[in-house]
Short mmCIF file of C-alpha atoms and ligand atoms in Angstrom, two decimals:
data_model
loop_
_atom_site.label_atom_id
_atom_site.label_comp_id
_atom_site.label_asym_id
_atom_site.label_seq_id
_atom_site.Cartn_x
_atom_site.Cartn_y
_atom_site.Cartn_z
CA MET A 1 106.77 123.63 131.64
CA GLU A 2 106.67 119.88 132.27
CA LYS A 3 104.06 117.87 130.35
CA LEU A 4 102.13 117.04 133.53
CA GLU A 5 101.98 120.68 134.54
CA LYS A 6 100.74 121.64 131.06
CA ILE A 7 97.98 119.04 131.22
CA ILE A 8 96.83 120.16 134.67
CA ASN A 9 96.94 123.77 133.53
CA LEU A 10 94.84 122.99 130.45
CA ALA A 11 92.37 120.93 132.49
CA GLU A 12 91.76 123.85 134.85
CA ARG A 13 91.81 126.59 132.23
CA ARG A 14 89.37 124.88 129.88
CA GLY A 15 86.84 123.59 132.36
CA PHE A 16 87.72 119.92 132.78
CA VAL A 17 88.80 119.87 136.43
CA PHE A 18 88.92 122.43 139.25
CA LYS A 19 90.24 122.19 142.80
CA SER A 20 87.32 121.85 145.21
CA TYR A 21 86.53 124.73 147.61
CA GLU A 22 89.34 126.75 146.11
CA ILE A 23 87.94 130.13 147.24
CA TYR A 24 88.35 128.81 150.80
CA GLY A 25 91.86 127.58 150.19
CA GLY A 26 90.87 124.15 148.90
CA VAL A 27 90.63 120.77 150.62
CA GLY A 28 93.31 118.25 149.65
CA GLY A 29 92.16 115.23 147.66
CA PHE A 30 88.89 116.71 146.39
CA TYR A 31 88.24 117.94 142.85
CA ASP A 32 85.30 119.42 140.98
CA PHE A 33 84.56 118.49 137.40
CA GLY A 34 83.68 121.35 135.09
CA PRO A 35 81.42 121.17 132.03
CA LEU A 36 83.98 119.40 129.83
CA GLY A 37 85.08 117.11 132.65
CA VAL A 38 81.51 116.00 133.23
CA LEU A 39 80.98 115.39 129.51
CA LEU A 40 84.13 113.28 129.42
CA LYS A 41 83.22 111.35 132.58
CA ASN A 42 79.77 110.65 131.16
CA LYS A 43 81.34 109.34 127.96
CA ILE A 44 83.61 107.00 129.91
CA LYS A 45 80.69 105.62 131.93
CA GLU A 46 78.45 105.34 128.88
CA LEU A 47 81.07 103.37 126.95
CA TRP A 48 81.77 101.12 129.94
CA LEU A 49 78.06 100.36 130.35
CA LYS A 50 77.64 99.73 126.65
CA ASP A 51 80.54 97.31 126.67
CA ILE A 52 79.43 95.22 129.66
CA LEU A 53 75.66 95.37 129.17
CA ASN A 54 76.26 93.77 125.77
CA MET A 55 76.80 90.60 127.73
CA PRO A 56 73.55 88.75 128.43
CA ASN A 57 74.09 88.17 132.12
CA ILE A 58 75.14 91.44 133.72
CA TYR A 59 72.73 93.21 136.07
CA LEU A 60 73.16 96.87 136.92
CA ILE A 61 72.22 98.09 140.39
CA GLU A 62 72.59 101.16 142.60
CA THR A 63 73.13 101.03 146.38
CA PRO A 64 73.72 103.59 149.16
CA ILE A 65 77.06 105.26 149.81
CA ILE A 66 76.65 104.98 153.61
CA GLY A 67 76.81 101.51 155.10
CA PRO A 68 76.47 100.24 158.69
CA ARG A 69 79.51 99.18 160.70
CA VAL A 70 78.55 95.50 160.56
CA LEU A 71 78.82 95.56 156.76
CA TYR A 72 82.45 96.59 156.98
CA GLU A 73 83.17 94.20 159.82
CA ALA A 74 81.92 91.44 157.55
CA SER A 75 83.88 92.71 154.54
CA GLY A 76 87.07 92.90 156.61
CA HIS A 77 87.58 96.61 155.97
CA ILE A 78 87.46 97.62 159.63
CA GLU A 79 90.18 95.14 160.46
CA ASN A 80 92.29 95.28 157.31
CA PHE A 81 91.69 98.41 155.29
CA TYR A 82 94.44 100.66 156.53
CA ASP A 83 97.72 102.21 155.52
CA ARG A 84 100.78 102.38 157.75
CA LEU A 85 101.17 105.99 158.79
CA VAL A 86 104.42 107.65 159.84
CA GLU A 87 104.58 111.21 161.13
CA CYS A 88 107.46 113.62 161.44
CA LYS A 89 107.87 114.84 165.00
CA SER A 90 109.24 118.22 163.88
CA CYS A 91 107.31 119.32 160.77
CA HIS A 92 104.29 117.05 161.45
CA LYS A 93 104.08 116.02 157.84
CA ARG A 94 102.49 112.55 157.47
CA PHE A 95 103.74 109.85 155.14
CA ARG A 96 102.66 106.40 154.05
CA GLU A 97 105.31 103.98 155.22
CA ASP A 98 105.16 102.03 151.94
CA HIS A 99 105.74 105.23 149.96
CA LEU A 100 108.83 106.02 152.07
CA LEU A 101 110.15 102.48 151.64
CA LYS A 102 109.52 102.55 147.88
CA GLY A 103 111.74 105.63 147.67
CA GLU A 104 109.02 108.04 146.56
CA TYR A 105 110.66 110.75 148.65
CA GLY A 106 114.20 109.78 147.68
CA GLU A 107 116.59 107.79 149.81
CA ILE A 108 115.70 107.87 153.50
CA GLU A 109 118.51 108.88 155.83
CA ILE A 110 119.00 106.72 158.91
CA LYS A 111 120.55 108.14 162.09
CA ASP A 112 121.03 106.17 165.33
CA ASN A 113 118.87 103.43 163.85
CA LYS A 114 116.03 105.86 163.25
CA ALA A 115 114.65 107.00 159.90
CA LEU A 116 114.67 110.75 159.33
CA CYS A 117 111.99 112.91 157.74
CA PRO A 118 112.81 113.34 154.01
CA LEU A 119 111.63 116.95 154.19
CA CYS A 120 113.21 118.39 157.35
CA LYS A 121 115.43 115.55 158.69
CA GLY A 122 113.34 115.52 161.87
CA GLU A 123 112.66 112.31 163.76
CA LEU A 124 109.87 110.08 162.47
CA THR A 125 107.35 108.28 164.68
CA GLU A 126 106.85 104.53 164.65
CA ALA A 127 104.38 103.44 161.95
CA ARG A 128 100.79 102.99 163.10
CA ASN A 129 97.67 101.70 161.38
CA PHE A 130 95.42 104.33 159.89
CA ASN A 131 92.02 103.14 158.64
CA LEU A 132 91.12 104.68 155.29
CA MET A 133 87.36 104.73 155.78
CA PHE A 134 85.42 107.90 156.62
CA LYS A 135 83.31 107.31 159.72
CA THR A 136 79.90 108.86 160.34
CA PHE A 137 76.73 108.22 162.39
CA VAL A 138 73.23 107.53 161.12
CA GLY A 139 70.54 109.29 163.15
CA PRO A 140 70.89 111.66 166.09
CA VAL A 141 72.84 109.52 168.53
CA GLU A 142 76.58 109.03 168.15
CA GLU A 143 76.97 105.51 169.52
CA LEU A 144 78.45 102.26 168.29
CA ALA A 145 75.05 100.98 167.09
CA SER A 146 74.66 103.91 164.68
CA GLU A 147 78.30 103.97 163.56
CA SER A 148 78.50 103.89 159.77
CA TYR A 149 81.02 104.37 157.01
CA LEU A 150 81.21 105.96 153.61
CA ARG A 151 81.87 103.05 151.30
CA PRO A 152 85.51 102.51 150.31
CA GLU A 153 84.33 100.46 147.29
CA THR A 154 80.96 99.93 145.62
CA ALA A 155 81.48 96.17 145.82
CA GLN A 156 79.93 95.54 149.22
CA GLY A 157 76.58 96.96 148.10
CA ILE A 158 76.72 94.36 145.36
CA PHE A 159 77.54 91.39 147.60
CA VAL A 160 74.62 92.12 149.93
CA ASN A 161 72.34 92.09 146.87
CA PHE A 162 73.52 88.69 145.64
CA LYS A 163 70.36 86.93 146.87
CA ASN A 164 68.04 89.67 145.61
CA ILE A 165 69.42 89.33 142.10
CA LEU A 166 69.29 85.53 142.22
CA ASN A 167 65.63 85.63 143.24
CA SER A 168 64.30 88.59 141.30
CA MET A 169 66.20 88.08 138.04
CA ARG A 170 66.47 84.27 138.20
CA ALA A 171 70.18 84.71 137.51
CA LYS A 172 72.23 81.66 136.55
CA LEU A 173 75.98 81.26 136.90
CA PRO A 174 78.06 82.75 135.51
CA PHE A 175 76.54 86.22 135.95
CA GLY A 176 77.65 89.66 137.04
CA ILE A 177 76.26 92.50 139.11
CA ALA A 178 77.59 95.91 138.19
CA GLN A 179 77.49 99.31 139.81
CA ILE A 180 78.80 102.80 139.09
CA GLY A 181 79.10 105.17 142.01
CA LYS A 182 81.12 107.29 144.38
CA SER A 183 83.52 105.75 146.87
CA PHE A 184 85.61 107.40 149.56
CA ARG A 185 89.05 106.79 151.01
CA ASN A 186 90.65 109.05 153.56
CA GLU A 187 94.05 108.96 151.88
CA ILE A 188 96.99 110.03 154.03
CA THR A 189 98.66 111.80 151.13
CA PRO A 190 96.37 112.58 148.20
CA LYS A 191 98.60 113.44 145.26
CA ASN A 192 99.30 113.59 141.55
CA PHE A 193 96.32 115.74 140.62
CA ILE A 194 93.23 113.52 140.30
CA PHE A 195 95.17 110.27 140.58
CA ARG A 196 94.93 109.72 144.34
CA ILE A 197 91.85 111.51 145.64
CA ARG A 198 89.55 111.03 148.61
CA GLU A 199 86.22 110.99 146.79
CA PHE A 200 86.11 109.18 143.48
CA GLU A 201 83.84 107.28 141.17
CA GLN A 202 84.15 103.55 140.56
CA MET A 203 82.81 101.27 137.86
CA GLU A 204 82.72 97.78 139.32
CA ILE A 205 81.49 94.36 138.31
CA GLU A 206 81.29 91.40 140.66
CA PHE A 207 81.18 88.45 138.30
CA PHE A 208 80.01 85.24 140.02
CA VAL A 209 81.36 81.96 138.67
CA ARG A 210 81.64 78.29 139.55
CA PRO A 211 84.73 77.93 141.78
CA GLU A 212 86.45 75.60 139.32
CA GLU A 213 86.03 78.16 136.50
CA ASP A 214 87.66 81.08 138.32
CA GLU A 215 90.90 81.03 136.29
CA ILE A 216 89.08 81.01 132.94
CA TRP A 217 86.89 83.95 133.88
CA PHE A 218 89.75 85.84 135.49
CA ASN A 219 91.66 85.69 132.22
CA PHE A 220 88.54 86.52 130.23
CA TRP A 221 88.03 89.74 132.19
CA VAL A 222 91.68 90.80 132.08
CA GLU A 223 91.59 90.53 128.28
CA LYS A 224 88.14 92.08 127.86
CA ARG A 225 88.98 95.08 130.02
CA PHE A 226 92.40 95.62 128.43
CA LYS A 227 90.80 95.62 124.99
CA TRP A 228 88.25 98.23 126.13
CA TYR A 229 91.05 100.70 126.81
CA THR A 230 92.73 100.21 123.45
CA ASP A 231 89.81 99.52 121.10
CA ILE A 232 86.99 101.56 122.61
CA LEU A 233 88.76 104.44 124.36
CA GLY A 234 91.62 104.51 121.86
CA ILE A 235 94.40 104.64 124.48
CA LYS A 236 97.79 103.86 122.96
CA LYS A 237 98.75 100.25 123.64
CA GLU A 238 102.34 101.21 124.44
CA ASN A 239 101.07 103.33 127.32
CA LEU A 240 99.28 100.43 129.01
CA VAL A 241 100.90 97.75 131.16
CA LYS A 242 99.51 94.63 132.79
CA HIS A 243 100.86 94.46 136.31
CA ILE A 244 100.59 91.21 138.25
CA GLN A 245 100.17 92.01 141.93
CA SER A 246 102.78 90.48 144.20
CA GLU A 247 101.87 88.63 147.39
CA ASP A 248 102.24 91.73 149.58
CA GLU A 249 100.32 94.00 147.20
CA LEU A 250 97.23 91.74 147.28
CA ALA A 251 94.18 93.00 149.19
CA HIS A 252 92.98 90.94 152.14
CA TYR A 253 90.26 89.27 150.04
CA ALA A 254 92.21 88.52 146.87
CA LYS A 255 93.77 85.30 145.64
CA LYS A 256 95.15 86.89 142.51
CA ALA A 257 95.02 90.32 140.90
CA ILE A 258 96.21 91.94 137.71
CA ASP A 259 96.16 95.70 137.43
CA ILE A 260 95.97 97.67 134.24
CA TYR A 261 98.56 100.41 134.56
CA TYR A 262 98.74 103.58 132.52
CA ARG A 263 102.11 105.25 131.95
CA PHE A 264 101.32 108.63 133.53
CA PRO A 265 103.97 111.34 133.15
CA PHE A 266 104.86 110.92 136.87
CA LYS A 267 104.95 107.10 136.88
CA GLU A 268 103.03 104.10 135.64
CA ASP A 269 100.17 103.25 137.96
CA GLU A 270 96.80 101.58 138.25
CA ILE A 271 93.67 102.68 136.40
CA GLU A 272 91.85 99.37 136.86
CA GLY A 273 92.30 96.22 138.91
CA ILE A 274 90.96 92.77 138.10
CA ALA A 275 90.86 90.60 141.22
CA ASN A 276 89.87 87.06 142.04
CA ARG A 277 88.06 87.65 145.35
CA THR A 278 87.22 83.92 145.66
CA ASP A 279 84.22 83.15 147.89
CA TYR A 280 85.65 85.40 150.62
CA ASP A 281 82.92 88.08 150.56
CA LEU A 282 79.86 85.84 150.25
CA LYS A 283 81.20 83.57 152.99
CA ARG A 284 81.87 86.47 155.34
CA HIS A 285 78.41 87.97 154.72
CA MET A 286 76.85 84.55 155.39
CA GLU A 287 78.76 84.35 158.65
CA PHE A 288 77.84 87.85 159.84
CA SER A 289 74.23 88.05 158.56
CA LYS A 290 73.32 84.38 159.15
CA GLU A 291 71.61 84.47 155.74
CA ASP A 292 72.02 81.63 153.27
CA LEU A 293 73.94 83.07 150.32
CA THR A 294 74.60 79.78 148.55
CA TYR A 295 73.69 79.04 144.96
CA PHE A 296 71.73 75.95 144.02
CA ASP A 297 73.30 74.38 140.97
CA GLU A 298 70.56 72.66 138.98
CA LYS A 299 73.12 70.73 136.93
CA THR A 300 74.66 68.93 139.87
CA LYS A 301 71.76 69.38 142.33
CA THR A 302 74.16 70.73 144.92
CA LYS A 303 74.66 73.99 146.76
CA LEU A 304 77.80 76.01 146.19
CA ILE A 305 79.28 79.37 147.05
CA PRO A 306 80.36 81.08 143.84
CA TYR A 307 83.77 82.62 143.34
CA VAL A 308 83.94 86.25 142.28
CA ILE A 309 86.02 87.93 139.61
CA GLU A 310 86.02 91.68 140.05
CA PRO A 311 87.04 94.21 137.38
CA SER A 312 87.16 97.54 139.21
CA ALA A 313 87.95 100.78 137.39
CA GLY A 314 88.34 104.39 138.56
CA VAL A 315 86.55 106.96 136.39
CA GLU A 316 88.78 109.90 137.34
CA ARG A 317 91.97 107.93 136.74
CA ILE A 318 90.70 106.92 133.31
CA LEU A 319 89.83 110.56 132.58
CA PHE A 320 93.35 111.56 133.65
CA ALA A 321 94.87 108.84 131.45
CA LEU A 322 92.78 110.01 128.49
CA LEU A 323 94.01 113.59 128.95
CA CYS A 324 97.64 112.44 129.13
CA ASP A 325 97.24 110.12 126.17
CA ALA A 326 95.53 112.73 124.00
CA TYR A 327 97.82 115.67 124.83
CA ASP A 328 100.02 116.80 121.97
CA GLU A 329 101.73 119.88 120.59
CA ASP A 330 102.46 120.50 116.94
CA GLU A 331 102.63 123.25 114.32
CA VAL A 332 99.91 124.08 111.85
CA PRO A 333 99.57 126.87 109.28
CA ASN A 334 97.49 129.88 110.38
CA GLU A 335 95.16 131.92 108.12
CA LYS A 336 98.15 133.59 106.48
CA GLY A 337 99.85 130.25 105.85
CA LYS A 338 102.48 130.80 108.54
CA LEU A 339 103.30 127.86 110.83
CA GLU A 340 101.99 128.33 114.36
CA LYS A 341 102.36 126.25 117.50
CA ARG A 342 99.21 124.67 118.81
CA THR A 343 98.13 122.45 121.69
CA VAL A 344 95.80 119.67 120.69
CA LEU A 345 94.00 116.88 122.53
CA ARG A 346 93.86 113.99 120.09
CA PHE A 347 90.88 112.19 121.58
CA LYS A 348 89.41 109.41 119.54
CA PRO A 349 86.37 111.19 117.97
CA ALA A 350 83.87 108.93 119.77
CA ILE A 351 85.31 109.86 123.20
CA ALA A 352 85.78 113.63 122.67
CA PRO A 353 83.71 115.64 125.19
CA VAL A 354 82.70 118.06 122.44
CA GLN A 355 82.41 116.40 119.05
CA VAL A 356 81.53 119.25 116.71
CA ALA A 357 81.81 123.04 116.79
CA VAL A 358 79.81 125.28 114.44
CA PHE A 359 81.03 128.75 113.41
CA PRO A 360 79.73 131.52 111.18
CA LEU A 361 82.75 132.80 109.23
CA LEU A 362 82.05 136.36 110.42
CA SER A 363 80.15 137.45 113.49
CA ASN A 364 78.74 140.63 111.99
CA ARG A 365 76.84 139.18 109.02
CA LYS A 366 73.27 138.29 109.90
CA PRO A 367 72.69 135.73 107.08
CA LEU A 368 75.84 133.80 108.12
CA ILE A 369 74.80 133.77 111.78
CA GLU A 370 71.26 132.65 110.97
CA LYS A 371 72.52 129.84 108.77
CA ALA A 372 75.10 128.77 111.36
CA LYS A 373 72.42 128.61 114.06
CA GLU A 374 70.27 126.53 111.74
CA VAL A 375 73.13 124.04 111.20
CA PHE A 376 73.84 124.01 114.94
CA GLY A 377 70.15 123.20 115.55
CA ILE A 378 70.18 120.28 113.12
CA ILE A 379 73.23 118.71 114.82
CA ASN A 380 72.07 119.55 118.33
CA ASN A 381 68.87 117.58 117.71
CA SER A 382 70.94 114.43 117.21
CA SER A 383 73.00 112.59 119.84
CA ILE A 384 76.15 114.48 118.76
CA ILE A 385 77.58 116.94 121.31
CA VAL A 386 77.96 120.26 119.52
CA ILE A 387 78.78 123.83 120.49
CA TYR A 388 78.36 127.17 118.72
CA ASP A 389 81.05 129.85 118.70
CA GLU A 390 81.16 133.18 116.89
CA THR A 391 83.81 135.12 118.84
CA GLY A 392 87.28 135.90 117.54
CA SER A 393 88.94 135.06 114.24
CA ILE A 394 88.36 131.64 112.66
CA GLY A 395 91.99 130.76 113.42
CA LYS A 396 91.47 131.50 117.12
CA ARG A 397 88.26 129.49 117.18
CA TYR A 398 90.03 126.51 115.62
CA ARG A 399 92.81 126.74 118.26
CA ARG A 400 90.23 126.81 121.07
CA GLN A 401 88.59 123.66 119.73
CA ASP A 402 91.92 121.89 119.10
CA GLU A 403 92.83 122.50 122.71
CA ILE A 404 89.75 120.69 124.03
CA GLY A 405 89.98 117.95 121.40
CA THR A 406 86.93 118.74 119.25
CA PRO A 407 87.41 116.50 116.19
CA PHE A 408 85.34 118.55 113.68
CA CYS A 409 84.74 122.24 113.12
CA ILE A 410 82.04 123.36 110.70
CA THR A 411 82.19 126.82 109.16
CA ILE A 412 79.34 128.60 107.44
CA ASP A 413 80.75 130.98 104.81
CA PHE A 414 79.46 132.99 101.84
CA GLN A 415 79.44 129.94 99.58
CA THR A 416 77.04 128.28 102.04
CA LEU A 417 74.46 130.94 101.24
CA GLU A 418 74.76 130.07 97.55
CA ASP A 419 74.98 126.27 97.43
CA ASN A 420 74.02 125.06 100.95
CA THR A 421 77.44 123.47 101.63
CA VAL A 422 79.70 124.02 104.64
CA THR A 423 83.37 123.36 105.32
CA VAL A 424 84.24 120.59 107.75
CA ARG A 425 87.72 120.87 109.19
CA ASP A 426 89.47 117.82 110.63
CA ARG A 427 91.30 118.44 113.93
CA ASP A 428 94.26 116.17 113.20
CA THR A 429 94.94 116.84 109.51
CA THR A 430 93.52 120.41 109.60
CA LYS A 431 92.21 119.64 106.08
CA GLN A 432 88.81 120.95 105.06
CA GLU A 433 86.06 119.32 103.03
CA ARG A 434 82.89 120.85 101.61
CA ILE A 435 79.78 118.93 102.59
CA SER A 436 76.15 119.62 101.79
CA ILE A 437 74.06 120.55 104.82
CA ASN A 438 71.58 117.86 103.78
CA GLU A 439 74.28 115.23 104.29
CA ILE A 440 76.00 116.70 107.30
CA LEU A 441 74.45 114.43 109.95
CA ASP A 442 75.23 111.22 108.08
CA TYR A 443 78.74 112.47 107.39
CA LEU A 444 79.41 113.26 111.08
CA LYS A 445 77.86 110.04 112.41
CA ASP A 446 80.03 108.05 110.05
CA LYS A 447 83.19 109.92 111.11
CA LEU A 448 82.30 109.69 114.82
CA LYS A 449 81.33 106.05 114.46
CA ILE A 450 78.08 106.49 116.36
ZN1 ZN B 501 109.75 116.76 158.92
#
């Protein structure tokens, strides 16, 4: 099995990610997150928030998913946010023109000056614009005045709150407004598991700066965000790439953009983009709303329209990158000392969805079970994410935890009943240490760096 297939298989089997509506055949581009997937997503968001809210001038907000048509006229999404769609006249499969041109379906055969379908060699239609926003209507009447859209980015909710934050928080440049939330894009061809999906979660910051300081802050955010992936999430540096967007990759609002790419098993691609959106959005919202969205600079006693640097990250793509980065196979000795193959997710302990597992050595000895539940209770009362497992042999229980990346397994054995110590087994070295129950919390917090 290919590595990618193994990762997807593990993600489904162990409760990270499931296909949405699978009992009805599934709907392309939608995924459910199981218990471990939710834990991992929460960790990603928590660590992102912790990292940016450390800065003194970032304000977190939450805005609706549905926005009126005028919002997306102002933002330029109605006019510009589309992909070029090509359809096969025989098999009716739809393709993104840029994907065909990039060779994602192999070399395209040309016959009589016409491109042929890479799947069935049928004739392809001319490319047409396909807007990626989901349209809906607010209220009972389906008319232009009630036409609305599911947001394609959380950013616009931020821009329309620029004045509110200025006034209510007395914000001074440079400052940022951040938001975590769902966004929606009606992708023509959702693919590569949870990489290109139609409903996803974004973590975005619009960082407002003086126009002349845009370059400095752009570079600041590229470095700060890159470091978050390596130092906080523990993603291997060699698997990350900074990609400078070319002229024709740039979004309609961007002057410059650098993407952080992860080397996925299928190809390297974006997990975060840092864009210089200039004063495009505030200007457009001023024009369409007729509201004054300027900033009064007390230093120079003049009005200005700030520039915006936007770091924008996708939670599901980061989760996918973490799974790929952590996935490993090796051999470890089993209970009889014989080498056995195992699958292990080598998450950095602080990011692991489950951080500690507690086992009684045997499941049919009451004193062991009682003690194990007591230890579980002590850890469960802290901020550490811990689970209890008493089924199967110890070797099997270790394998189960290795496979979901649990860094530490604690076993309560007969010695525990005599001297109140437990064994703590390290996922990566598989070495065990005896630790007193009285010291177990301090020991774990130190190892987990929390
Ligand atoms: Zn075809």
